[in-house]
GROMACS .gro file of C-alpha atoms in nm:
model
  475
    1UNK     CA    1  -6.726   2.996  12.005
    2UNK     CA    2  -6.669   3.369  11.962
    3UNK     CA    3  -6.321   3.510  11.989
    4UNK     CA    4  -6.271   3.885  12.023
    5UNK     CA    5  -5.897   3.884  12.083
    6UNK     CA    6  -5.622   3.917  11.828
    7UNK     CA    7  -5.487   3.567  11.858
    8UNK     CA    8  -5.620   3.236  11.984
    9UNK     CA    9  -5.348   3.000  12.101
   10UNK     CA   10  -5.556   2.693  12.023
   11UNK     CA   11  -5.619   2.777  11.658
   12UNK     CA   12  -5.387   2.701  11.369
   13UNK     CA   13  -5.282   3.033  11.218
   14UNK     CA   14  -5.148   2.844  10.916
   15UNK     CA   15  -5.493   2.696  10.856
   16UNK     CA   16  -5.650   3.041  10.869
   17UNK     CA   17  -5.382   3.173  10.634
   18UNK     CA   18  -5.448   2.886  10.390
   19UNK     CA   19  -5.824   2.952  10.392
   20UNK     CA   20  -5.778   3.328  10.350
   21UNK     CA   21  -5.525   3.278  10.069
   22UNK     CA   22  -5.755   3.038   9.881
   23UNK     CA   23  -6.062   3.260   9.919
   24UNK     CA   24  -5.850   3.559   9.806
   25UNK     CA   25  -5.723   3.363   9.505
   26UNK     CA   26  -6.059   3.243   9.375
   27UNK     CA   27  -6.250   3.567   9.284
   28UNK     CA   28  -5.968   3.721   9.073
   29UNK     CA   29  -5.888   3.380   8.922
   30UNK     CA   30  -6.254   3.346   8.825
   31UNK     CA   31  -6.267   3.696   8.682
   32UNK     CA   32  -5.948   3.667   8.474
   33UNK     CA   33  -6.007   3.310   8.353
   34UNK     CA   34  -6.356   3.396   8.231
   35UNK     CA   35  -6.207   3.672   8.013
   36UNK     CA   36  -6.029   3.400   7.815
   37UNK     CA   37  -6.360   3.215   7.779
   38UNK     CA   38  -6.549   3.513   7.634
   39UNK     CA   39  -6.531   3.404   7.267
   40UNK     CA   40  -6.661   3.057   7.362
   41UNK     CA   41  -6.938   3.209   7.577
   42UNK     CA   42  -7.038   3.438   7.292
   43UNK     CA   43  -7.063   3.141   7.057
   44UNK     CA   44  -7.257   2.931   7.308
   45UNK     CA   45  -7.524   3.195   7.370
   46UNK     CA   46  -7.510   3.386   7.042
   47UNK     CA   47  -7.449   3.697   7.253
   48UNK     CA   48  -7.395   4.045   7.119
   49UNK     CA   49  -7.085   4.247   7.206
   50UNK     CA   50  -7.291   4.455   7.451
   51UNK     CA   51  -7.412   4.146   7.640
   52UNK     CA   52  -7.061   4.007   7.637
   53UNK     CA   53  -6.921   4.322   7.797
   54UNK     CA   54  -7.159   4.266   8.089
   55UNK     CA   55  -6.997   3.931   8.173
   56UNK     CA   56  -6.716   4.118   8.350
   57UNK     CA   57  -6.902   4.442   8.431
   58UNK     CA   58  -7.185   4.268   8.618
   59UNK     CA   59  -6.933   4.085   8.837
   60UNK     CA   60  -6.740   4.405   8.919
   61UNK     CA   61  -7.055   4.606   8.987
   62UNK     CA   62  -7.195   4.347   9.223
   63UNK     CA   63  -6.861   4.313   9.400
   64UNK     CA   64  -6.841   4.687   9.457
   65UNK     CA   65  -7.197   4.709   9.590
   66UNK     CA   66  -7.146   4.435   9.850
   67UNK     CA   67  -6.794   4.514   9.974
   68UNK     CA   68  -6.884   4.768  10.246
   69UNK     CA   69  -7.202   4.588  10.361
   70UNK     CA   70  -6.995   4.269  10.380
   71UNK     CA   71  -6.768   4.426  10.640
   72UNK     CA   72  -7.065   4.531  10.852
   73UNK     CA   73  -7.231   4.190  10.817
   74UNK     CA   74  -6.917   4.024  10.949
   75UNK     CA   75  -6.903   4.258  11.246
   76UNK     CA   76  -7.269   4.183  11.329
   77UNK     CA   77  -7.308   3.811  11.258
   78UNK     CA   78  -6.951   3.686  11.268
   79UNK     CA   79  -6.669   3.699  11.016
   80UNK     CA   80  -6.634   3.325  10.971
   81UNK     CA   81  -7.011   3.285  10.924
   82UNK     CA   82  -7.017   3.549  10.649
   83UNK     CA   83  -6.707   3.397  10.487
   84UNK     CA   84  -6.881   3.058  10.475
   85UNK     CA   85  -7.197   3.221  10.338
   86UNK     CA   86  -7.001   3.407  10.069
   87UNK     CA   87  -6.814   3.092   9.969
   88UNK     CA   88  -7.140   2.893   9.937
   89UNK     CA   89  -7.293   3.172   9.727
   90UNK     CA   90  -6.981   3.170   9.509
   91UNK     CA   91  -6.984   2.790   9.470
   92UNK     CA   92  -7.354   2.756   9.382
   93UNK     CA   93  -7.363   3.048   9.139
   94UNK     CA   94  -7.040   2.925   8.977
   95UNK     CA   95  -7.192   2.580   8.918
   96UNK     CA   96  -7.512   2.732   8.778
   97UNK     CA   97  -7.344   2.983   8.542
   98UNK     CA   98  -7.258   2.735   8.261
   99UNK     CA   99  -7.605   2.579   8.304
  100UNK     CA  100  -7.786   2.910   8.245
  101UNK     CA  101  -8.039   2.878   7.960
  102UNK     CA  102  -8.007   3.238   7.835
  103UNK     CA  103  -7.750   3.517   7.836
  104UNK     CA  104  -7.953   3.747   8.067
  105UNK     CA  105  -7.980   3.465   8.321
  106UNK     CA  106  -7.606   3.403   8.286
  107UNK     CA  107  -7.540   3.774   8.362
  108UNK     CA  108  -7.770   3.756   8.666
  109UNK     CA  109  -7.575   3.459   8.800
  110UNK     CA  110  -7.249   3.647   8.741
  111UNK     CA  111  -7.387   3.925   8.961
  112UNK     CA  112  -7.465   3.672   9.234
  113UNK     CA  113  -7.116   3.531   9.190
  114UNK     CA  114  -6.966   3.878   9.234
  115UNK     CA  115  -7.160   3.923   9.560
  116UNK     CA  116  -7.021   3.595   9.694
  117UNK     CA  117  -6.671   3.688   9.585
  118UNK     CA  118  -6.690   4.022   9.766
  119UNK     CA  119  -6.791   3.849  10.092
  120UNK     CA  120  -6.498   3.608  10.053
  121UNK     CA  121  -6.235   3.875   9.992
  122UNK     CA  122  -6.359   4.106  10.268
  123UNK     CA  123  -6.400   3.846  10.541
  124UNK     CA  124  -6.082   3.655  10.462
  125UNK     CA  125  -5.873   3.968  10.516
  126UNK     CA  126  -6.067   4.065  10.831
  127UNK     CA  127  -6.017   3.719  10.987
  128UNK     CA  128  -5.646   3.726  10.904
  129UNK     CA  129  -5.613   4.058  11.082
  130UNK     CA  130  -5.805   3.919  11.381
  131UNK     CA  131  -5.586   3.607  11.414
  132UNK     CA  132  -5.235   3.737  11.347
  133UNK     CA  133  -5.077   3.972  11.603
  134UNK     CA  134  -4.939   4.306  11.485
  135UNK     CA  135  -4.582   4.172  11.466
  136UNK     CA  136  -4.688   3.906  11.211
  137UNK     CA  137  -4.977   4.079  11.037
  138UNK     CA  138  -4.781   4.228  10.748
  139UNK     CA  139  -4.644   3.890  10.641
  140UNK     CA  140  -4.990   3.732  10.654
  141UNK     CA  141  -5.148   4.017  10.458
  142UNK     CA  142  -4.859   3.991  10.210
  143UNK     CA  143  -4.951   3.628  10.143
  144UNK     CA  144  -5.314   3.739  10.102
  145UNK     CA  145  -5.220   4.012   9.853
  146UNK     CA  146  -4.993   3.771   9.666
  147UNK     CA  147  -5.285   3.527   9.637
  148UNK     CA  148  -5.502   3.796   9.478
  149UNK     CA  149  -5.241   3.872   9.212
  150UNK     CA  150  -5.159   3.507   9.158
  151UNK     CA  151  -5.528   3.456   9.084
  152UNK     CA  152  -5.527   3.741   8.833
  153UNK     CA  153  -5.212   3.620   8.657
  154UNK     CA  154  -5.291   3.246   8.668
  155UNK     CA  155  -5.646   3.286   8.537
  156UNK     CA  156  -5.567   3.345   8.168
  157UNK     CA  157  -5.303   3.069   8.155
  158UNK     CA  158  -5.491   2.790   8.333
  159UNK     CA  159  -5.824   2.909   8.196
  160UNK     CA  160  -5.686   2.868   7.845
  161UNK     CA  161  -5.563   2.515   7.922
  162UNK     CA  162  -5.899   2.413   8.070
  163UNK     CA  163  -6.097   2.556   7.780
  164UNK     CA  164  -5.874   2.384   7.523
  165UNK     CA  165  -5.903   2.048   7.699
  166UNK     CA  166  -6.258   2.043   7.841
  167UNK     CA  167  -6.452   2.345   7.712
  168UNK     CA  168  -6.542   2.679   7.870
  169UNK     CA  169  -6.774   2.534   8.135
  170UNK     CA  170  -6.476   2.360   8.298
  171UNK     CA  171  -6.344   2.699   8.413
  172UNK     CA  172  -6.652   2.738   8.632
  173UNK     CA  173  -6.656   2.382   8.764
  174UNK     CA  174  -6.288   2.395   8.868
  175UNK     CA  175  -6.350   2.722   9.053
  176UNK     CA  176  -6.647   2.564   9.231
  177UNK     CA  177  -6.430   2.267   9.330
  178UNK     CA  178  -6.167   2.498   9.481
  179UNK     CA  179  -6.445   2.678   9.667
  180UNK     CA  180  -6.554   2.345   9.814
  181UNK     CA  181  -6.200   2.292   9.941
  182UNK     CA  182  -6.229   2.628  10.121
  183UNK     CA  183  -6.552   2.516  10.289
  184UNK     CA  184  -6.391   2.193  10.408
  185UNK     CA  185  -6.094   2.383  10.553
  186UNK     CA  186  -6.323   2.633  10.723
  187UNK     CA  187  -6.535   2.360  10.881
  188UNK     CA  188  -6.249   2.135  10.991
  189UNK     CA  189  -5.954   2.364  11.067
  190UNK     CA  190  -6.110   2.695  11.175
  191UNK     CA  191  -6.337   2.612  11.472
  192UNK     CA  192  -6.381   2.963  11.612
  193UNK     CA  193  -6.587   3.269  11.525
  194UNK     CA  194  -6.486   3.636  11.534
  195UNK     CA  195  -6.743   3.904  11.611
  196UNK     CA  196  -6.676   4.238  11.774
  197UNK     CA  197  -6.862   4.559  11.845
  198UNK     CA  198  -7.213   4.626  11.973
  199UNK     CA  199  -7.390   4.661  11.637
  200UNK     CA  200  -7.699   4.439  11.600
  201UNK     CA  201  -7.860   4.553  11.277
  202UNK     CA  202  -7.776   4.615  10.914
  203UNK     CA  203  -7.876   4.955  10.776
  204UNK     CA  204  -8.072   4.836  10.470
  205UNK     CA  205  -8.168   5.187  10.345
  206UNK     CA  206  -7.802   5.284  10.375
  207UNK     CA  207  -7.708   4.971  10.176
  208UNK     CA  208  -7.952   5.072   9.904
  209UNK     CA  209  -7.825   5.430   9.877
  210UNK     CA  210  -7.464   5.312   9.879
  211UNK     CA  211  -7.530   5.045   9.614
  212UNK     CA  212  -7.731   5.280   9.392
  213UNK     CA  213  -7.456   5.544   9.407
  214UNK     CA  214  -7.188   5.295   9.302
  215UNK     CA  215  -7.397   5.143   9.024
  216UNK     CA  216  -7.472   5.491   8.884
  217UNK     CA  217  -7.107   5.604   8.900
  218UNK     CA  218  -6.957   5.281   8.766
  219UNK     CA  219  -7.212   5.225   8.491
  220UNK     CA  220  -7.190   5.594   8.397
  221UNK     CA  221  -6.812   5.562   8.373
  222UNK     CA  222  -6.849   5.261   8.143
  223UNK     CA  223  -7.053   5.461   7.887
  224UNK     CA  224  -6.849   5.783   7.890
  225UNK     CA  225  -6.819   6.027   7.718
  226UNK     CA  226  -7.193   6.013   7.642
  227UNK     CA  227  -7.430   6.262   7.808
  228UNK     CA  228  -7.600   5.972   7.983
  229UNK     CA  229  -7.270   5.868   8.134
  230UNK     CA  230  -7.204   6.219   8.268
  231UNK     CA  231  -7.558   6.238   8.412
  232UNK     CA  232  -7.532   5.900   8.583
  233UNK     CA  233  -7.194   5.985   8.736
  234UNK     CA  234  -7.331   6.314   8.867
  235UNK     CA  235  -7.638   6.139   9.008
  236UNK     CA  236  -7.417   5.876   9.168
  237UNK     CA  237  -7.201   6.145   9.324
  238UNK     CA  238  -7.514   6.308   9.470
  239UNK     CA  239  -7.635   5.977   9.613
  240UNK     CA  240  -7.293   5.914   9.764
  241UNK     CA  241  -7.307   6.255   9.935
  242UNK     CA  242  -7.646   6.152  10.079
  243UNK     CA  243  -7.490   5.825  10.197
  244UNK     CA  244  -7.205   6.009  10.373
  245UNK     CA  245  -7.446   6.244  10.550
  246UNK     CA  246  -7.657   5.947  10.660
  247UNK     CA  247  -7.350   5.769  10.798
  248UNK     CA  248  -7.236   6.077  10.991
  249UNK     CA  249  -7.579   6.115  11.154
  250UNK     CA  250  -7.632   5.747  11.232
  251UNK     CA  251  -7.554   5.606  11.578
  252UNK     CA  252  -7.488   5.266  11.418
  253UNK     CA  253  -7.361   5.343  11.066
  254UNK     CA  254  -7.315   5.093  10.787
  255UNK     CA  255  -6.961   5.229  10.754
  256UNK     CA  256  -6.778   5.445  11.007
  257UNK     CA  257  -6.702   5.751  10.792
  258UNK     CA  258  -6.526   5.913  11.087
  259UNK     CA  259  -6.241   5.667  11.029
  260UNK     CA  260  -6.146   5.892  10.738
  261UNK     CA  261  -6.182   6.223  10.921
  262UNK     CA  262  -6.015   6.115  11.247
  263UNK     CA  263  -5.745   5.881  11.121
  264UNK     CA  264  -5.492   6.019  10.872
  265UNK     CA  265  -5.308   5.689  10.829
  266UNK     CA  266  -5.632   5.515  10.734
  267UNK     CA  267  -5.758   5.797  10.510
  268UNK     CA  268  -5.436   5.863  10.319
  269UNK     CA  269  -5.362   5.490  10.280
  270UNK     CA  270  -5.705   5.435  10.124
  271UNK     CA  271  -5.663   5.732   9.890
  272UNK     CA  272  -5.320   5.600   9.790
  273UNK     CA  273  -5.475   5.259   9.715
  274UNK     CA  274  -5.750   5.418   9.505
  275UNK     CA  275  -5.494   5.619   9.306
  276UNK     CA  276  -5.269   5.317   9.259
  277UNK     CA  277  -5.547   5.102   9.115
  278UNK     CA  278  -5.677   5.391   8.903
  279UNK     CA  279  -5.329   5.437   8.757
  280UNK     CA  280  -5.236   5.073   8.699
  281UNK     CA  281  -5.543   4.858   8.626
  282UNK     CA  282  -5.544   4.953   8.256
  283UNK     CA  283  -5.177   4.856   8.209
  284UNK     CA  284  -5.258   4.498   8.108
  285UNK     CA  285  -5.529   4.617   7.866
  286UNK     CA  286  -5.307   4.874   7.694
  287UNK     CA  287  -4.992   4.662   7.686
  288UNK     CA  288  -5.179   4.361   7.548
  289UNK     CA  289  -5.309   4.568   7.257
  290UNK     CA  290  -4.968   4.727   7.198
  291UNK     CA  291  -4.783   4.395   7.189
  292UNK     CA  292  -5.035   4.238   6.953
  293UNK     CA  293  -5.103   4.531   6.719
  294UNK     CA  294  -4.768   4.709   6.713
  295UNK     CA  295  -4.527   4.424   6.788
  296UNK     CA  296  -4.728   4.161   6.598
  297UNK     CA  297  -4.731   3.906   6.881
  298UNK     CA  298  -4.989   3.632   6.925
  299UNK     CA  299  -5.209   3.641   7.238
  300UNK     CA  300  -5.002   3.364   7.400
  301UNK     CA  301  -4.674   3.542   7.322
  302UNK     CA  302  -4.808   3.866   7.467
  303UNK     CA  303  -4.922   3.679   7.776
  304UNK     CA  304  -4.573   3.538   7.834
  305UNK     CA  305  -4.427   3.889   7.821
  306UNK     CA  306  -4.690   4.040   8.048
  307UNK     CA  307  -4.670   3.768   8.315
  308UNK     CA  308  -4.333   3.913   8.426
  309UNK     CA  309  -4.495   4.181   8.640
  310UNK     CA  310  -4.761   3.980   8.830
  311UNK     CA  311  -4.523   3.691   8.897
  312UNK     CA  312  -4.260   3.925   9.040
  313UNK     CA  313  -4.525   4.093   9.251
  314UNK     CA  314  -4.670   3.765   9.377
  315UNK     CA  315  -4.322   3.637   9.468
  316UNK     CA  316  -4.219   3.951   9.658
  317UNK     CA  317  -4.546   4.049   9.828
  318UNK     CA  318  -4.511   3.813  10.130
  319UNK     CA  319  -4.159   3.945  10.192
  320UNK     CA  320  -4.257   4.312  10.162
  321UNK     CA  321  -4.553   4.245  10.390
  322UNK     CA  322  -4.322   4.088  10.648
  323UNK     CA  323  -4.084   4.381  10.608
  324UNK     CA  324  -4.370   4.623  10.686
  325UNK     CA  325  -4.402   4.459  11.030
  326UNK     CA  326  -4.060   4.606  11.116
  327UNK     CA  327  -4.026   4.909  10.886
  328UNK     CA  328  -4.286   5.184  10.865
  329UNK     CA  329  -4.535   5.072  10.593
  330UNK     CA  330  -4.565   5.425  10.458
  331UNK     CA  331  -4.197   5.433  10.365
  332UNK     CA  332  -4.215   5.102  10.178
  333UNK     CA  333  -4.544   5.189  10.007
  334UNK     CA  334  -4.414   5.531   9.899
  335UNK     CA  335  -4.109   5.369   9.742
  336UNK     CA  336  -4.336   5.119   9.570
  337UNK     CA  337  -4.561   5.393   9.435
  338UNK     CA  338  -4.256   5.583   9.307
  339UNK     CA  339  -4.123   5.270   9.131
  340UNK     CA  340  -4.467   5.219   8.973
  341UNK     CA  341  -4.473   5.581   8.854
  342UNK     CA  342  -4.130   5.538   8.695
  343UNK     CA  343  -4.240   5.218   8.518
  344UNK     CA  344  -4.547   5.394   8.380
  345UNK     CA  345  -4.329   5.685   8.267
  346UNK     CA  346  -4.116   5.440   8.069
  347UNK     CA  347  -4.431   5.307   7.899
  348UNK     CA  348  -4.532   5.665   7.809
  349UNK     CA  349  -4.248   5.660   7.551
  350UNK     CA  350  -4.351   5.339   7.371
  351UNK     CA  351  -4.308   5.344   6.995
  352UNK     CA  352  -4.298   5.111   6.698
  353UNK     CA  353  -3.930   5.028   6.742
  354UNK     CA  354  -3.918   5.012   7.122
  355UNK     CA  355  -3.684   4.723   7.214
  356UNK     CA  356  -3.822   4.440   7.426
  357UNK     CA  357  -3.551   4.498   7.687
  358UNK     CA  358  -3.704   4.844   7.739
  359UNK     CA  359  -4.047   4.688   7.792
  360UNK     CA  360  -3.919   4.420   8.030
  361UNK     CA  361  -3.737   4.683   8.238
  362UNK     CA  362  -4.063   4.876   8.277
  363UNK     CA  363  -4.247   4.559   8.377
  364UNK     CA  364  -3.982   4.488   8.641
  365UNK     CA  365  -4.025   4.840   8.780
  366UNK     CA  366  -4.402   4.784   8.793
  367UNK     CA  367  -4.365   4.443   8.959
  368UNK     CA  368  -4.133   4.586   9.223
  369UNK     CA  369  -4.361   4.886   9.268
  370UNK     CA  370  -4.677   4.681   9.313
  371UNK     CA  371  -4.504   4.445   9.557
  372UNK     CA  372  -4.361   4.721   9.775
  373UNK     CA  373  -4.687   4.919   9.767
  374UNK     CA  374  -4.974   4.671   9.798
  375UNK     CA  375  -4.884   4.459  10.103
  376UNK     CA  376  -4.741   4.741  10.320
  377UNK     CA  377  -5.029   4.972  10.227
  378UNK     CA  378  -5.284   4.704  10.319
  379UNK     CA  379  -5.099   4.647  10.646
  380UNK     CA  380  -5.117   5.021  10.717
  381UNK     CA  381  -5.493   5.029  10.655
  382UNK     CA  382  -5.575   4.723  10.865
  383UNK     CA  383  -5.331   4.813  11.141
  384UNK     CA  384  -5.453   5.171  11.178
  385UNK     CA  385  -5.798   5.083  11.318
  386UNK     CA  386  -5.921   4.912  11.638
  387UNK     CA  387  -6.015   4.546  11.603
  388UNK     CA  388  -6.389   4.618  11.603
  389UNK     CA  389  -6.343   4.798  11.268
  390UNK     CA  390  -6.150   4.522  11.090
  391UNK     CA  391  -6.455   4.429  10.882
  392UNK     CA  392  -6.513   4.790  10.777
  393UNK     CA  393  -6.144   4.840  10.698
  394UNK     CA  394  -6.132   4.524  10.490
  395UNK     CA  395  -6.441   4.635  10.299
  396UNK     CA  396  -6.277   4.971  10.241
  397UNK     CA  397  -5.967   4.803  10.091
  398UNK     CA  398  -6.184   4.611   9.846
  399UNK     CA  399  -6.391   4.917   9.758
  400UNK     CA  400  -6.081   5.122   9.677
  401UNK     CA  401  -5.963   4.839   9.452
  402UNK     CA  402  -6.285   4.810   9.251
  403UNK     CA  403  -6.344   5.187   9.226
  404UNK     CA  404  -5.984   5.232   9.113
  405UNK     CA  405  -6.022   4.960   8.850
  406UNK     CA  406  -6.336   5.118   8.709
  407UNK     CA  407  -6.180   5.466   8.716
  408UNK     CA  408  -5.879   5.336   8.527
  409UNK     CA  409  -6.093   5.187   8.251
  410UNK     CA  410  -6.312   5.499   8.239
  411UNK     CA  411  -6.005   5.716   8.168
  412UNK     CA  412  -5.894   5.480   7.893
  413UNK     CA  413  -6.244   5.477   7.744
  414UNK     CA  414  -6.251   5.856   7.723
  415UNK     CA  415  -5.906   5.876   7.561
  416UNK     CA  416  -5.994   5.604   7.308
  417UNK     CA  417  -6.325   5.770   7.223
  418UNK     CA  418  -6.165   6.113   7.181
  419UNK     CA  419  -5.883   6.002   6.949
  420UNK     CA  420  -5.999   5.679   6.784
  421UNK     CA  421  -6.376   5.716   6.796
  422UNK     CA  422  -6.578   5.400   6.741
  423UNK     CA  423  -6.360   5.267   6.461
  424UNK     CA  424  -6.144   4.957   6.484
  425UNK     CA  425  -5.768   4.961   6.537
  426UNK     CA  426  -5.640   4.897   6.186
  427UNK     CA  427  -5.282   4.931   6.048
  428UNK     CA  428  -5.374   5.269   5.903
  429UNK     CA  429  -5.459   5.394   6.254
  430UNK     CA  430  -5.160   5.249   6.439
  431UNK     CA  431  -4.995   5.592   6.465
  432UNK     CA  432  -5.303   5.733   6.635
  433UNK     CA  433  -5.324   5.425   6.857
  434UNK     CA  434  -4.966   5.487   6.975
  435UNK     CA  435  -5.065   5.843   7.068
  436UNK     CA  436  -5.353   5.698   7.273
  437UNK     CA  437  -5.112   5.460   7.448
  438UNK     CA  438  -4.865   5.738   7.530
  439UNK     CA  439  -5.134   5.974   7.660
  440UNK     CA  440  -5.294   5.701   7.870
  441UNK     CA  441  -4.965   5.595   8.029
  442UNK     CA  442  -4.872   5.961   8.088
  443UNK     CA  443  -5.199   6.016   8.278
  444UNK     CA  444  -5.136   5.701   8.479
  445UNK     CA  445  -4.782   5.813   8.560
  446UNK     CA  446  -4.902   6.154   8.681
  447UNK     CA  447  -5.165   5.984   8.899
  448UNK     CA  448  -4.896   5.768   9.060
  449UNK     CA  449  -4.673   6.066   9.134
  450UNK     CA  450  -4.978   6.223   9.305
  451UNK     CA  451  -5.020   5.896   9.495
  452UNK     CA  452  -4.663   5.926   9.627
  453UNK     CA  453  -4.774   6.243   9.809
  454UNK     CA  454  -5.063   6.071   9.990
  455UNK     CA  455  -4.850   5.769  10.067
  456UNK     CA  456  -4.558   5.970  10.207
  457UNK     CA  457  -4.764   6.208  10.423
  458UNK     CA  458  -5.001   5.950  10.573
  459UNK     CA  459  -4.828   5.956  10.914
  460UNK     CA  460  -4.672   5.672  11.111
  461UNK     CA  461  -4.827   5.337  11.200
  462UNK     CA  462  -4.539   5.192  11.404
  463UNK     CA  463  -4.435   5.364  11.724
  464UNK     CA  464  -4.464   5.723  11.823
  465UNK     CA  465  -4.756   5.905  11.974
  466UNK     CA  466  -4.875   6.029  11.639
  467UNK     CA  467  -4.947   5.694  11.488
  468UNK     CA  468  -5.101   5.558  11.807
  469UNK     CA  469  -5.317   5.859  11.859
  470UNK     CA  470  -5.453   5.847  11.507
  471UNK     CA  471  -5.551   5.485  11.551
  472UNK     CA  472  -5.741   5.552  11.874
  473UNK     CA  473  -5.934   5.860  11.756
  474UNK     CA  474  -6.239   5.659  11.650
  475UNK     CA  475  -6.350   5.440  11.936
   0.00000   0.00000   0.00000
């Protein structure tokens, strides 16, 4: 059965929420738990450092390429159907990964896994938005956002336990098992389908141009500051311009670009999300190195310190999402972005003798900031478009996340290359490393203060002619 309305009285919203939360949890849990398994994977395949770097990069690249097409596929063939397809792709590729005979084949399967994960994340959020009415949507999306960050924070901890007890392959098999639980819930507790709009075809040439532009930009960013990296990013930017022109001229575009030009809430909320991820994704990377090199902590000790922020965010996100159903999301998200900027500013003054209380206070500011920004901002994006664009909006949320993550790491790569070169971080270079940390956090802080501008001036989602008019511009 196909449902085009917001809410079906004969469907369990809690079941849908459980499915969406689980499918939101799995991809980041997979990504973060595999990072802990990298030394074991390297030993198993005799992989070089370059091949090992592609274990995460291939997953992120594939996820980015499929996020926008995933939204369109759901609008054409049904959101539940694409969610089931993505989950099956994720399960099968996850089972096959530890069985791969060679490292290149393992990387190929990771790319397939990333494609499945992108379908899961995009469709889960779109279905949530379809099922929950506007008055309850923020709370539901808050649970979804909390699941994503729980996955990211739980991955290293539980991944380490699994690897210690059963070996690195167990990380993949447990993820596949959880994926199977999602399939069972989808088949038994979610009997309806959601499909809206008149689109009947997928723009395959548009998919190719879009995918090629992202691969060029993201791979180019990963090899900066080399000339090849600059060339690839420029080529990717040119291809993306071609993609935008194609979308504006198409009667049935892969992505409705006019959502950005005719809807300030949607456009500014997406830009704010991109800036937030670009400013914050590298925090864990930098802080982990700082705690281990400068403070002399073990990896497990550093992990205990760093878990403060994601746990606080995961705990608060459902409440801030619910709050955004009653209070203008832009106000909450702007406060969250400001708190994040202040936390990053604190980190910009890290030194050898920085007390741990100073570090914990910054992590609390970041946790509060992420919680008050992410759920309300997602609610603003999904609530600012008509229901027929839920798939596209959900794909846009995911795309901003991945592009922001890659931008964040690209900035760090450039700063490291400029000040530390290709050498290792040794005690003799700790002073220079601290300069790198301070510069990197200063850049991130400035980005977040810029993000406050976009978040504050996005316009209103709740009430008033302005917010309503902006939502109805693209019909």
